[in-house]
């Protein structure tokens, strides 16, 4: 009996010890099935050391691991022993051996065969090295630890280094270990072919100082003040030091930031390219619009947020920066067919005039509100208050923007003007303005396809519509501090973490490569307060960032709810375990639930069940955002490229329709590269989701005066160049110096993708999206039966007059027909000869009044352009410099007091230019001679070798 009792005690003690050991270990998030390492199967423990190329990253990031045996992914427990040492424990039930991979954002993953002790020496990616090196150098020069605050502005992200996007550079900046806030890193919207620039700005008391690195260089171009209070000589030194096109971007964003502009506005300004009166005016207009004409919403029922009954449609005049601001804040983008804009100034509209249709799709009627900001009056008020002429130069423009910011921080809608307020807009009138590609037929209504006419003010005023009634504004309740906003991020993560632990026994952990945090934070407002700081909280607690593609911020309109979705993926599975949360204005939380569970799979198998999808939208994700969340989540599972992720987020969801924009952008950049002084302009004829990816990736937008929208009937865009294709629009490559350009028609044919294996439209759509992601990444997908086709046709040289006609709707012809009617035999030389003949009497008559011709040969003369003199509205090219490195602003300055960066007070619309890829024709004879000589020498060498 004693033996038996001792045996029982031994077994009992062994079980208790084993249980305690298991409880001490952390179940890694790779354990997506919630299965612990058991006590029956033998276990294996290994020591893993991870060393980073940048040693102090061991203190800032935590690596993740994959363990495989053959094709089987192994679950494991991870215990942190020291800053770079881990003990991994897993079930040892395979005779095939094990392979382990170490992963960290910004570093190149490494794999090894498992032994008792393993060391990884991870190497940083090229982009990470660049970001880390310039950050360290900026710290050396600016001494971050003594700064009150730090701002970083960069073109890194979509821009490419050695053929790869550069989001790792931003990850490196955040990992540097300074007090750079997550929300204080601004990524400028830029194209893949543009230079990689960085600006580090520090605020120390009243001092605002910057160091700027350009074109992927680790040597700075400029070090010195960037404050609006600098002298004219200092400004000129700054302009001469910056070789690229982002001088105004850096200066305007830095001074707006220090002036306390809303971070929501900073975010939009980074999208647009800079801060100016148009950016601020657009924000004012939106705030006034939604105050007096807010979205009409359903009565709240159940657990969901009220759905919008109305939607905003925008009628714009491209060229004013306010167009970009409005599209951004209302989420009324071109790709959602919510914006049309051509040059309608001939009808009485102005460039900073905007029309808003608050359309009720149920009653088929709407309000039509036309707004603006009175630039002339506002500048007069500014001068009366400060004595400063806003049009006198760039420094004055910076002070003017600061004045604007102080005004709108107190009363956002103060500087907006309501010009006309109409109601009872009919369906026929709506489609005349917005256009329709197809016939609209229902009941007794039959509307034929019609091209959009945009903000045709003459037509609108002829309708004699009755006056609309404003809504009485409701008071905004309370305002949370930034710290309280950060705590919402902490609380969201902790709630989700507890749910995963409780239901699946999974610990999320920090820097988890398979955890995606999806949120509306940063775009939506909560009780009248911006929610950007919520992202700071999520970053601090989870280590997730946009640049690691683990913190994905969905583009949403300002009034939408503040929601979070935490998603776990498994590389070998289509399962996407999700937790959905919403933070309510009263401080309570909604937690999604389905059949008693707070964790729900939203992967493709779920999409293939109509009943489950319907149930999810009722109790789990009841906020009308199911399609947005599940579509991006199922795309994110496949780890799409960064530029795709950014376009998906801007568009607010993934669909087959957004995909052509990626392929069209690539085709344009490869087949129609920009030369010196050239810029892209696009005129959309067939508008749908792909216009959002074009906007984001081609570097064009209505607010920059480079994206025009004239929707045409389907019959007018059926391609005659590619069977089965659509003529999507017209691309104009405009030479801003020569004042001529060339135009082509862009056609796209859809690929054929087999989705017959799925039953529901949502599952079929997800399969199509996966095929598109694979196509873009160059991965073979067996479901692609026939590839897509992109083609450009009808290349013609055009004058400024012809370009202006294209921008205004092409007169009696539509865009496509007008281009086809142009004379294709006209050459570039023909146009230059004609211009020379026409302009002989006008040479050098339009110089910038702020320019001192003796100060510098790089003075920006006539940098802005108008409809009559150039093809790009309000286009600002900052002076280019041949100096390699001017350096500190305390160096000897030019004696001139002229403002080298100023113009006549127009908006600063920056042309996005890719590096010239063509060979100068003047050098071609020499190139040919060199090639012939090399060929002869190689031939002689080869003959000698043969002998």
XYZ file of N, CA and C in Angstrom, residues 26 28 45-52 57-59 61-65 76-89 100 102-104 115-120 122 510-511:
135
model
N 4.163 31.549 -21.926
C 3.178 32.318 -22.690
C 2.831 31.580 -23.953
N 2.019 31.522 -27.538
C 2.259 32.491 -28.612
C 1.031 32.641 -29.494
N 12.549 22.144 -25.684
C 12.847 23.543 -25.391
C 14.159 23.928 -26.055
N 14.168 25.109 -26.660
C 15.383 25.596 -27.320
C 15.654 27.027 -26.886
N 16.910 27.352 -26.760
C 17.322 28.720 -26.482
C 17.551 29.438 -27.814
N 16.940 30.627 -27.957
C 17.084 31.397 -29.195
C 17.586 32.792 -28.843
N 18.739 33.145 -29.375
C 19.266 34.503 -29.243
C 19.025 35.241 -30.554
N 18.553 36.480 -30.455
C 18.328 37.303 -31.646
C 19.136 38.579 -31.511
N 20.089 38.761 -32.396
C 20.911 39.964 -32.424
C 20.550 40.784 -33.656
N 20.359 42.080 -33.456
C 19.999 42.970 -34.554
C 21.216 43.738 -35.046
N 18.148 47.966 -30.953
C 16.820 47.463 -31.296
C 16.412 46.312 -30.382
N 17.387 45.658 -29.758
C 17.049 44.606 -28.794
C 16.220 45.156 -27.635
N 16.378 46.440 -27.352
C 15.630 47.054 -26.260
C 14.280 47.596 -26.708
N 12.331 46.342 -29.760
C 11.415 45.473 -30.508
C 11.560 44.036 -30.029
N 10.509 43.263 -30.231
C 10.509 41.852 -29.853
C 10.325 41.022 -31.118
N 11.218 40.083 -31.381
C 11.077 39.279 -32.607
C 9.927 38.290 -32.497
N 9.429 37.893 -33.644
C 8.425 36.845 -33.709
C 9.067 35.638 -34.387
N 8.454 34.462 -34.215
C 9.036 33.233 -34.756
C 7.965 32.369 -35.420
N 3.835 26.940 -30.137
C 4.906 26.977 -29.151
C 4.610 27.996 -28.062
N 5.296 27.832 -26.961
C 5.300 28.818 -25.882
C 6.608 29.611 -25.970
N 6.506 30.921 -25.707
C 7.692 31.787 -25.800
C 7.919 32.470 -24.461
N 9.119 32.328 -23.937
C 9.476 32.970 -22.673
C 10.665 33.890 -22.908
N 10.503 35.146 -22.520
C 11.574 36.133 -22.641
C 12.509 36.000 -21.442
N 13.790 35.682 -21.712
C 14.784 35.502 -20.656
C 15.571 36.784 -20.434
N 15.982 37.426 -21.530
C 16.685 38.707 -21.473
C 16.276 39.504 -22.702
N 16.929 40.650 -22.903
C 16.499 41.534 -23.987
C 16.568 40.881 -25.357
N 17.453 39.900 -25.525
C 17.572 39.267 -26.841
C 17.560 37.741 -26.781
N 17.209 37.154 -25.608
C 17.194 35.686 -25.484
C 15.793 35.202 -25.118
N 15.392 34.135 -25.807
C 14.072 33.552 -25.606
C 14.215 32.041 -25.455
N 13.289 31.454 -24.701
C 13.170 30.004 -24.632
C 11.839 29.634 -25.281
N 11.917 28.818 -26.334
C 10.724 28.354 -27.033
C 10.490 26.890 -26.683
N 9.259 26.565 -26.288
C 8.901 25.204 -25.913
C 7.748 24.727 -26.774
N 13.053 26.837 -37.920
C 12.590 28.031 -37.216
C 12.973 29.271 -38.010
N 12.991 33.588 -37.770
C 12.885 34.796 -36.941
C 12.451 35.956 -37.824
N 11.448 36.718 -37.337
C 10.880 37.807 -38.130
C 10.763 39.069 -37.290
N 11.151 40.190 -37.868
C 10.971 41.504 -37.255
C 10.795 42.520 -38.379
N 18.238 23.381 -33.415
C 19.138 22.650 -32.517
C 18.837 23.136 -31.108
N 19.613 22.663 -30.133
C 19.320 23.038 -28.754
C 19.485 24.528 -28.504
N 20.405 25.156 -29.231
C 20.657 26.582 -29.042
C 20.874 27.217 -30.414
N 20.188 28.322 -30.639
C 20.212 28.973 -31.955
C 20.483 30.456 -31.775
N 21.287 31.008 -32.680
C 21.532 32.450 -32.686
C 21.205 33.008 -34.062
N 20.368 34.041 -34.076
C 20.062 34.761 -35.308
C 20.762 36.110 -35.272
N 20.212 39.163 -37.314
C 19.327 39.709 -38.338
C 19.917 40.975 -38.957
N 3.642 41.583 -27.903
C 4.023 42.826 -28.579
C 4.797 42.515 -29.851
N 4.649 43.374 -30.850
C 5.336 43.217 -32.143
C 4.968 41.898 -32.821
